mmCIF file of C-alpha atoms in Angstrom:
data_model
loop_
_atom_site.group_PDB
_atom_site.id
_atom_site.type_symbol
_atom_site.label_atom_id
_atom_site.label_comp_id
_atom_site.label_asym_id
_atom_site.label_seq_id
_atom_site.Cartn_x
_atom_site.Cartn_y
_atom_site.Cartn_z
ATOM 1 C CA MET A 1 -99.253 -56.127 73.920
ATOM 2 C CA MET A 2 -98.908 -59.383 72.007
ATOM 3 C CA SER A 3 -100.289 -59.509 68.481
ATOM 4 C CA GLY A 4 -100.153 -62.565 66.201
ATOM 5 C CA GLY A 5 -97.471 -64.386 68.209
ATOM 6 C CA GLY A 6 -95.132 -61.358 68.181
ATOM 7 C CA TYR A 7 -94.658 -58.070 69.893
ATOM 8 C CA SER A 8 -96.121 -54.819 68.742
ATOM 9 C CA SER A 9 -94.063 -51.653 69.041
ATOM 10 C CA ILE A 10 -94.946 -49.156 71.700
ATOM 11 C CA ASN A 11 -94.678 -45.434 71.242
ATOM 12 C CA ASN A 12 -92.550 -44.304 74.171
ATOM 13 C CA GLN A 13 -93.890 -40.789 73.988
ATOM 14 C CA ASN A 14 -97.455 -41.976 74.734
ATOM 15 C CA VAL A 15 -96.729 -44.172 77.733
ATOM 16 C CA SER A 16 -97.506 -42.526 81.064
ATOM 17 C CA GLY A 17 -94.563 -42.275 83.431
ATOM 18 C CA SER A 18 -91.898 -42.960 80.826
ATOM 19 C CA VAL A 19 -88.836 -40.767 80.489
ATOM 20 C CA PRO A 20 -88.370 -39.381 77.028
ATOM 21 C CA ALA A 21 -85.051 -40.060 75.375
ATOM 22 C CA VAL A 22 -82.655 -37.167 75.016
ATOM 23 C CA SER A 23 -82.184 -36.075 71.468
ATOM 24 C CA GLY A 24 -78.723 -35.856 70.000
ATOM 25 C CA SER A 25 -78.729 -32.062 69.862
ATOM 26 C CA ASP A 26 -79.451 -31.740 73.622
ATOM 27 C CA GLU A 27 -76.708 -34.070 74.851
ATOM 28 C CA VAL A 28 -74.648 -32.701 77.728
ATOM 29 C CA ALA A 29 -70.901 -33.029 77.345
ATOM 30 C CA LEU A 30 -68.978 -33.903 80.541
ATOM 31 C CA LYS A 31 -65.515 -32.560 81.014
ATOM 32 C CA PHE A 32 -63.035 -33.402 83.737
ATOM 33 C CA SER A 33 -60.408 -30.926 84.720
ATOM 34 C CA ASP A 34 -56.885 -31.946 83.852
ATOM 35 C CA SER A 35 -54.793 -33.157 86.761
ATOM 36 C CA ASP A 36 -51.092 -33.368 87.138
ATOM 37 C CA LEU A 37 -50.439 -36.759 88.695
ATOM 38 C CA GLN A 38 -46.740 -36.080 88.873
ATOM 39 C CA THR A 39 -47.218 -33.468 91.573
ATOM 40 C CA PHE A 40 -49.273 -33.872 94.708
ATOM 41 C CA PRO A 41 -50.927 -31.730 95.853
ATOM 42 C CA PRO A 42 -51.809 -29.747 92.723
ATOM 43 C CA GLY A 43 -49.803 -26.656 91.943
ATOM 44 C CA GLU A 44 -52.387 -24.218 93.194
ATOM 45 C CA ALA A 45 -52.265 -25.607 96.755
ATOM 46 C CA GLN A 46 -50.008 -23.833 99.184
ATOM 47 C CA GLY A 47 -48.022 -26.231 101.315
ATOM 48 C CA LYS A 48 -47.909 -30.001 101.486
ATOM 49 C CA ILE A 49 -50.810 -30.583 103.839
ATOM 50 C CA SER A 50 -53.500 -28.183 102.792
ATOM 51 C CA GLY A 51 -53.962 -25.127 100.654
ATOM 52 C CA SER A 52 -56.066 -23.476 103.341
ATOM 53 C CA TYR A 53 -53.304 -23.179 105.888
ATOM 54 C CA ARG A 54 -49.680 -22.170 105.548
ATOM 55 C CA PRO A 55 -47.047 -20.673 107.831
ATOM 56 C CA PRO A 56 -47.203 -16.930 108.368
ATOM 57 C CA THR A 57 -45.072 -14.733 106.164
ATOM 58 C CA ASP A 58 -44.861 -11.979 108.749
ATOM 59 C CA ALA A 59 -42.019 -12.630 111.157
ATOM 60 C CA ASP A 60 -44.076 -11.279 114.042
ATOM 61 C CA ASP A 61 -46.985 -13.681 113.517
ATOM 62 C CA THR A 62 -46.575 -16.575 115.873
ATOM 63 C CA PHE A 63 -49.546 -18.639 114.818
ATOM 64 C CA SER A 64 -51.109 -19.205 111.446
ATOM 65 C CA LYS A 65 -54.459 -17.943 110.301
ATOM 66 C CA PRO A 66 -56.873 -19.500 107.773
ATOM 67 C CA ALA A 67 -56.329 -18.277 104.272
ATOM 68 C CA SER A 68 -59.005 -16.192 102.622
ATOM 69 C CA GLY A 69 -61.614 -18.118 100.713
ATOM 70 C CA SER A 70 -62.028 -20.884 103.278
ATOM 71 C CA GLY A 71 -65.465 -19.773 104.329
ATOM 72 C CA GLY A 72 -66.883 -23.264 103.906
ATOM 73 C CA GLU A 73 -64.882 -24.495 106.878
ATOM 74 C CA GLU A 74 -65.707 -24.017 110.519
ATOM 75 C CA SER A 75 -64.618 -20.674 111.904
ATOM 76 C CA GLN A 76 -61.450 -20.855 113.967
ATOM 77 C CA PRO A 77 -60.892 -18.922 117.192
ATOM 78 C CA SER A 78 -58.978 -15.712 116.713
ATOM 79 C CA GLY A 79 -56.267 -14.061 118.749
ATOM 80 C CA TRP A 80 -54.556 -16.004 121.517
ATOM 81 C CA PHE A 81 -57.414 -18.520 121.613
ATOM 82 C CA SER A 82 -55.933 -20.008 118.438
ATOM 83 C CA VAL A 83 -53.101 -21.385 120.595
ATOM 84 C CA PHE A 84 -55.472 -24.098 121.797
ATOM 85 C CA THR A 85 -56.496 -25.305 118.329
ATOM 86 C CA VAL A 86 -54.849 -27.982 116.209
ATOM 87 C CA ALA A 87 -55.091 -25.717 113.176
ATOM 88 C CA ALA A 88 -52.722 -23.228 114.798
ATOM 89 C CA TYR A 89 -49.888 -25.772 114.814
ATOM 90 C CA LYS A 90 -50.737 -27.590 111.587
ATOM 91 C CA PRO A 91 -48.592 -25.404 109.283
ATOM 92 C CA TYR A 92 -45.494 -26.021 111.374
ATOM 93 C CA PHE A 93 -45.635 -29.744 110.655
ATOM 94 C CA ASP A 94 -46.078 -29.120 106.933
ATOM 95 C CA VAL A 95 -42.770 -30.696 105.918
ATOM 96 C CA ASP A 96 -41.687 -33.986 104.404
ATOM 97 C CA THR A 97 -38.600 -36.117 104.854
ATOM 98 C CA SER A 98 -36.578 -34.311 102.205
ATOM 99 C CA ASP A 99 -37.194 -30.955 103.897
ATOM 100 C CA VAL A 100 -36.079 -32.238 107.290
ATOM 101 C CA LEU A 101 -32.973 -33.935 105.889
ATOM 102 C CA GLU A 102 -31.988 -30.810 103.996
ATOM 103 C CA ARG A 103 -32.284 -28.707 107.137
ATOM 104 C CA ILE A 104 -30.266 -31.228 109.123
ATOM 105 C CA ARG A 105 -27.517 -31.030 106.500
ATOM 106 C CA ASP A 106 -27.579 -27.240 106.758
ATOM 107 C CA SER A 107 -27.156 -27.477 110.539
ATOM 108 C CA LEU A 108 -23.991 -29.541 110.041
ATOM 109 C CA VAL A 109 -22.487 -26.806 107.820
ATOM 110 C CA PRO A 110 -22.795 -23.914 110.282
ATOM 111 C CA PHE A 111 -20.697 -21.310 108.483
ATOM 112 C CA ARG A 112 -23.164 -20.640 105.680
ATOM 113 C CA GLY A 113 -25.439 -18.593 107.911
ATOM 114 C CA ASN A 114 -28.408 -18.799 105.519
ATOM 115 C CA PHE A 115 -30.628 -21.230 107.435
ATOM 116 C CA SER A 116 -32.972 -18.492 108.697
ATOM 117 C CA GLU A 117 -33.466 -17.065 105.215
ATOM 118 C CA ARG A 118 -34.208 -20.494 103.763
ATOM 119 C CA THR A 119 -36.801 -21.323 106.418
ATOM 120 C CA VAL A 120 -38.381 -17.898 106.921
ATOM 121 C CA HIS A 121 -41.515 -18.830 104.925
ATOM 122 C CA ASN A 122 -41.831 -22.371 106.261
ATOM 123 C CA PRO A 123 -40.344 -22.855 109.753
ATOM 124 C CA ASP A 124 -41.243 -26.257 111.149
ATOM 125 C CA LEU A 125 -41.501 -27.836 114.575
ATOM 126 C CA TYR A 126 -41.570 -31.436 113.345
ATOM 127 C CA GLY A 127 -37.810 -31.725 112.907
ATOM 128 C CA PRO A 128 -36.899 -29.917 116.142
ATOM 129 C CA PHE A 129 -39.312 -32.033 118.176
ATOM 130 C CA TRP A 130 -37.926 -35.356 116.964
ATOM 131 C CA ILE A 131 -34.324 -34.165 117.108
ATOM 132 C CA CYS A 132 -34.787 -33.111 120.720
ATOM 133 C CA THR A 133 -36.636 -36.310 121.635
ATOM 134 C CA THR A 134 -33.998 -38.483 119.958
ATOM 135 C CA LEU A 135 -31.204 -36.615 121.712
ATOM 136 C CA ILE A 136 -32.870 -37.156 125.091
ATOM 137 C CA PHE A 137 -32.922 -40.925 124.743
ATOM 138 C CA VAL A 138 -29.550 -41.179 122.965
ATOM 139 C CA ALA A 139 -27.780 -39.144 125.658
ATOM 140 C CA ALA A 140 -29.456 -41.069 128.494
ATOM 141 C CA ALA A 141 -28.898 -44.483 126.893
ATOM 142 C CA ILE A 142 -25.255 -43.944 125.946
ATOM 143 C CA GLY A 143 -24.511 -42.231 129.251
ATOM 144 C CA THR A 144 -25.893 -45.285 131.022
ATOM 145 C CA PHE A 145 -23.927 -47.637 128.767
ATOM 146 C CA VAL A 146 -20.548 -45.971 129.268
ATOM 147 C CA THR A 147 -21.143 -45.916 133.027
ATOM 148 C CA TYR A 148 -21.954 -49.633 132.961
ATOM 149 C CA ILE A 149 -18.816 -50.458 130.977
ATOM 150 C CA ALA A 150 -16.626 -48.397 133.310
ATOM 151 C CA HIS A 151 -17.971 -50.231 136.362
ATOM 152 C CA LYS A 152 -17.626 -53.666 134.795
ATOM 153 C CA LEU A 153 -14.044 -53.042 133.682
ATOM 154 C CA GLN A 154 -13.131 -52.249 137.283
ATOM 155 C CA LYS A 155 -15.349 -55.047 138.594
ATOM 156 C CA LYS A 156 -17.518 -52.704 140.621
ATOM 157 C CA ASP A 157 -21.216 -52.934 141.403
ATOM 158 C CA TRP A 158 -23.407 -50.931 139.062
ATOM 159 C CA SER A 159 -27.038 -49.804 139.312
ATOM 160 C CA TYR A 160 -29.164 -48.091 136.690
ATOM 161 C CA ASP A 161 -29.837 -44.379 137.245
ATOM 162 C CA ILE A 162 -33.336 -43.528 135.996
ATOM 163 C CA ASN A 163 -32.645 -39.864 136.686
ATOM 164 C CA LEU A 164 -30.572 -39.689 133.491
ATOM 165 C CA VAL A 165 -33.730 -39.789 131.383
ATOM 166 C CA THR A 166 -35.513 -37.274 133.594
ATOM 167 C CA TRP A 167 -32.628 -34.818 133.627
ATOM 168 C CA SER A 168 -32.025 -35.313 129.929
ATOM 169 C CA ALA A 169 -35.649 -34.471 129.093
ATOM 170 C CA GLY A 170 -35.631 -31.436 131.362
ATOM 171 C CA LEU A 171 -32.322 -30.198 129.956
ATOM 172 C CA PHE A 172 -33.023 -30.460 126.239
ATOM 173 C CA TYR A 173 -36.755 -29.714 126.202
ATOM 174 C CA GLY A 174 -36.212 -26.837 128.589
ATOM 175 C CA TYR A 175 -33.217 -25.421 126.731
ATOM 176 C CA SER A 176 -34.839 -25.612 123.287
ATOM 177 C CA THR A 177 -37.935 -23.805 124.612
ATOM 178 C CA ILE A 178 -36.823 -21.348 127.295
ATOM 179 C CA ILE A 179 -33.761 -19.971 125.480
ATOM 180 C CA PRO A 180 -35.667 -19.164 122.242
ATOM 181 C CA LEU A 181 -38.467 -17.612 124.304
ATOM 182 C CA GLY A 182 -36.045 -15.432 126.235
ATOM 183 C CA LEU A 183 -34.250 -14.411 123.050
ATOM 184 C CA TYR A 184 -37.584 -13.607 121.405
ATOM 185 C CA LEU A 185 -38.519 -11.274 124.270
ATOM 186 C CA ILE A 186 -35.106 -9.590 124.159
ATOM 187 C CA LEU A 187 -35.343 -9.006 120.416
ATOM 188 C CA LYS A 188 -38.848 -7.628 120.869
ATOM 189 C CA TYR A 189 -37.501 -5.211 123.456
ATOM 190 C CA PHE A 190 -34.927 -3.938 120.943
ATOM 191 C CA SER A 191 -37.585 -3.841 118.165
ATOM 192 C CA VAL A 192 -35.746 -6.467 116.128
ATOM 193 C CA PRO A 193 -38.023 -8.386 113.695
ATOM 194 C CA SER A 194 -38.189 -11.981 114.862
ATOM 195 C CA GLY A 195 -40.546 -14.920 114.979
ATOM 196 C CA PHE A 196 -40.838 -17.216 117.975
ATOM 197 C CA VAL A 197 -41.503 -20.312 115.861
ATOM 198 C CA GLN A 198 -38.542 -19.540 113.656
ATOM 199 C CA LEU A 199 -36.309 -19.321 116.734
ATOM 200 C CA LEU A 200 -37.666 -22.670 117.955
ATOM 201 C CA CYS A 201 -36.891 -24.132 114.539
ATOM 202 C CA LEU A 202 -33.343 -22.746 114.535
ATOM 203 C CA TYR A 203 -32.522 -23.940 118.056
ATOM 204 C CA GLY A 204 -34.121 -27.325 117.454
ATOM 205 C CA TYR A 205 -31.963 -28.096 114.439
ATOM 206 C CA SER A 206 -28.873 -26.742 116.221
ATOM 207 C CA LEU A 207 -29.126 -29.676 118.647
ATOM 208 C CA PHE A 208 -28.742 -32.348 115.977
ATOM 209 C CA VAL A 209 -24.941 -32.261 116.068
ATOM 210 C CA PHE A 210 -25.056 -33.491 119.676
ATOM 211 C CA ILE A 211 -26.611 -36.806 118.582
ATOM 212 C CA PRO A 212 -23.530 -38.099 116.696
ATOM 213 C CA ALA A 213 -21.357 -36.478 119.370
ATOM 214 C CA SER A 214 -23.115 -38.558 122.041
ATOM 215 C CA CYS A 215 -22.586 -41.710 119.992
ATOM 216 C CA LEU A 216 -18.857 -40.973 119.651
ATOM 217 C CA SER A 217 -18.624 -40.552 123.415
ATOM 218 C CA ILE A 218 -18.759 -44.333 123.760
ATOM 219 C CA VAL A 219 -14.999 -44.321 123.155
ATOM 220 C CA PRO A 220 -13.492 -44.722 126.658
ATOM 221 C CA ILE A 221 -10.888 -41.971 126.254
ATOM 222 C CA GLU A 222 -11.530 -38.891 128.354
ATOM 223 C CA ILE A 223 -9.609 -36.416 126.213
ATOM 224 C CA PHE A 224 -11.385 -37.711 123.104
ATOM 225 C CA ARG A 225 -14.760 -37.116 124.746
ATOM 226 C CA TRP A 226 -13.799 -33.551 125.582
ATOM 227 C CA VAL A 227 -12.688 -32.920 122.008
ATOM 228 C CA VAL A 228 -15.967 -34.336 120.653
ATOM 229 C CA ALA A 229 -18.031 -32.233 123.050
ATOM 230 C CA GLY A 230 -16.009 -29.122 122.202
ATOM 231 C CA VAL A 231 -16.317 -29.562 118.431
ATOM 232 C CA ALA A 232 -20.045 -30.261 118.672
ATOM 233 C CA GLY A 233 -20.601 -27.243 120.920
ATOM 234 C CA PHE A 234 -18.567 -25.000 118.617
ATOM 235 C CA MET A 235 -20.491 -26.126 115.511
ATOM 236 C CA SER A 236 -23.850 -25.680 117.243
ATOM 237 C CA ALA A 237 -22.879 -22.264 118.606
ATOM 238 C CA CYS A 238 -21.648 -21.044 115.211
ATOM 239 C CA PHE A 239 -24.811 -22.295 113.534
ATOM 240 C CA VAL A 240 -27.082 -20.314 115.853
ATOM 241 C CA ALA A 241 -24.941 -17.195 116.179
ATOM 242 C CA LEU A 242 -24.197 -16.768 112.467
ATOM 243 C CA ASN A 243 -27.834 -17.238 111.501
ATOM 244 C CA LEU A 244 -28.980 -14.619 114.008
ATOM 245 C CA ARG A 245 -26.145 -12.129 113.548
ATOM 246 C CA THR A 246 -27.649 -10.386 110.514
ATOM 247 C CA HIS A 247 -31.016 -9.893 112.229
ATOM 248 C CA ILE A 248 -29.585 -8.843 115.580
ATOM 249 C CA LYS A 249 -27.356 -6.165 114.052
ATOM 250 C CA SER A 250 -30.410 -3.916 113.880
ATOM 251 C CA ALA A 251 -30.492 -3.895 117.712
ATOM 252 C CA GLY A 252 -27.818 -1.218 117.734
ATOM 253 C CA GLU A 253 -24.430 -1.261 119.387
ATOM 254 C CA ARG A 254 -25.406 -4.056 121.773
ATOM 255 C CA TRP A 255 -25.887 -6.627 119.018
ATOM 256 C CA PHE A 256 -22.417 -8.074 119.621
ATOM 257 C CA LEU A 257 -23.201 -8.771 123.276
ATOM 258 C CA ILE A 258 -26.387 -10.620 122.319
ATOM 259 C CA VAL A 259 -24.586 -12.748 119.720
ATOM 260 C CA ALA A 260 -21.769 -13.481 122.179
ATOM 261 C CA ALA A 261 -24.295 -14.590 124.821
ATOM 262 C CA ILE A 262 -25.991 -16.880 122.289
ATOM 263 C CA PHE A 263 -22.630 -18.394 121.355
ATOM 264 C CA LEU A 264 -21.576 -18.968 124.957
ATOM 265 C CA LEU A 265 -24.906 -20.555 125.914
ATOM 266 C CA GLN A 266 -24.493 -23.171 123.184
ATOM 267 C CA LEU A 267 -20.974 -23.924 124.396
ATOM 268 C CA ALA A 268 -22.279 -24.193 127.956
ATOM 269 C CA LEU A 269 -24.834 -26.763 126.803
ATOM 270 C CA ALA A 270 -22.038 -28.890 125.355
ATOM 271 C CA VAL A 271 -20.088 -28.671 128.628
ATOM 272 C CA VAL A 272 -23.143 -29.689 130.669
ATOM 273 C CA LEU A 273 -23.777 -32.596 128.309
ATOM 274 C CA LYS A 274 -20.194 -33.820 128.742
ATOM 275 C CA LEU A 275 -20.005 -33.357 132.500
ATOM 276 C CA TYR A 276 -23.370 -34.855 133.393
ATOM 277 C CA PHE A 277 -23.704 -37.710 130.913
ATOM 278 C CA PHE A 278 -20.165 -38.684 129.959
ATOM 279 C CA THR A 279 -18.025 -38.011 133.011
ATOM 280 C CA ILE A 280 -17.697 -41.391 134.703
ATOM 281 C CA THR A 281 -17.179 -41.743 138.439
ATOM 282 C CA VAL A 282 -16.699 -45.282 139.669
ATOM 283 C CA GLY A 283 -17.431 -45.800 143.358
ATOM 284 C CA SER A 284 -15.305 -47.781 145.779
ATOM 285 C CA ASN A 285 -17.899 -50.497 146.337
#
């Protein structure tokens, strides 16, 4: 109300609908939890993607399960139905660039034999997938290139062979999946603790050495190509065999035969890679 050209004070407590002011003694103090901005995610989270999911610690568990305390999330299918959920594969892509590079370096130093122990709690499929995919296109592309150069040097007609990509994909995807699966079943038969995903991880990284080997095969010297293929196959075979030797020893007296078969299969892969992709036959046309 206006009184005498000015404003009269209004008692807030007597006005209907007004909100009374909070007295100083009843003030609510707000506190924010401290955060460590130097580390992401926070220290209490397990893994780099989410604290609710992480790779299994039991070697016999093939797929991950939600951690306890995640009741607020939607329930995930249990048992073998979890194979068809994204959450089942999420932990195996829980790696960053530094992890992948470190594991690639380990695969190039095969005589350490500690790759399985270092990845037992966090085997990944991200690195193996991209290593295998890269190798498919590198082998097909360089195989095509060296064939083209050989034909042009002899002034022969050349045509592109699309089957190189098809056979390359079948060879490397099939090898990196079927061989670990077969080995997993054999180790299960002998009651040897093993994890299928960990075997996929080991075999996937063992193929990396064939990428630089394929690049070196551009050199048009046949004996040099055989040496490169042999060295790459030997390194890959040692990497797989030495990392599995300790675990396979518990299979009894036959452990040596299993390790020898693993070693020879890796060498055979190198021979197939050399013969199919880098053995040049120039026609008479």
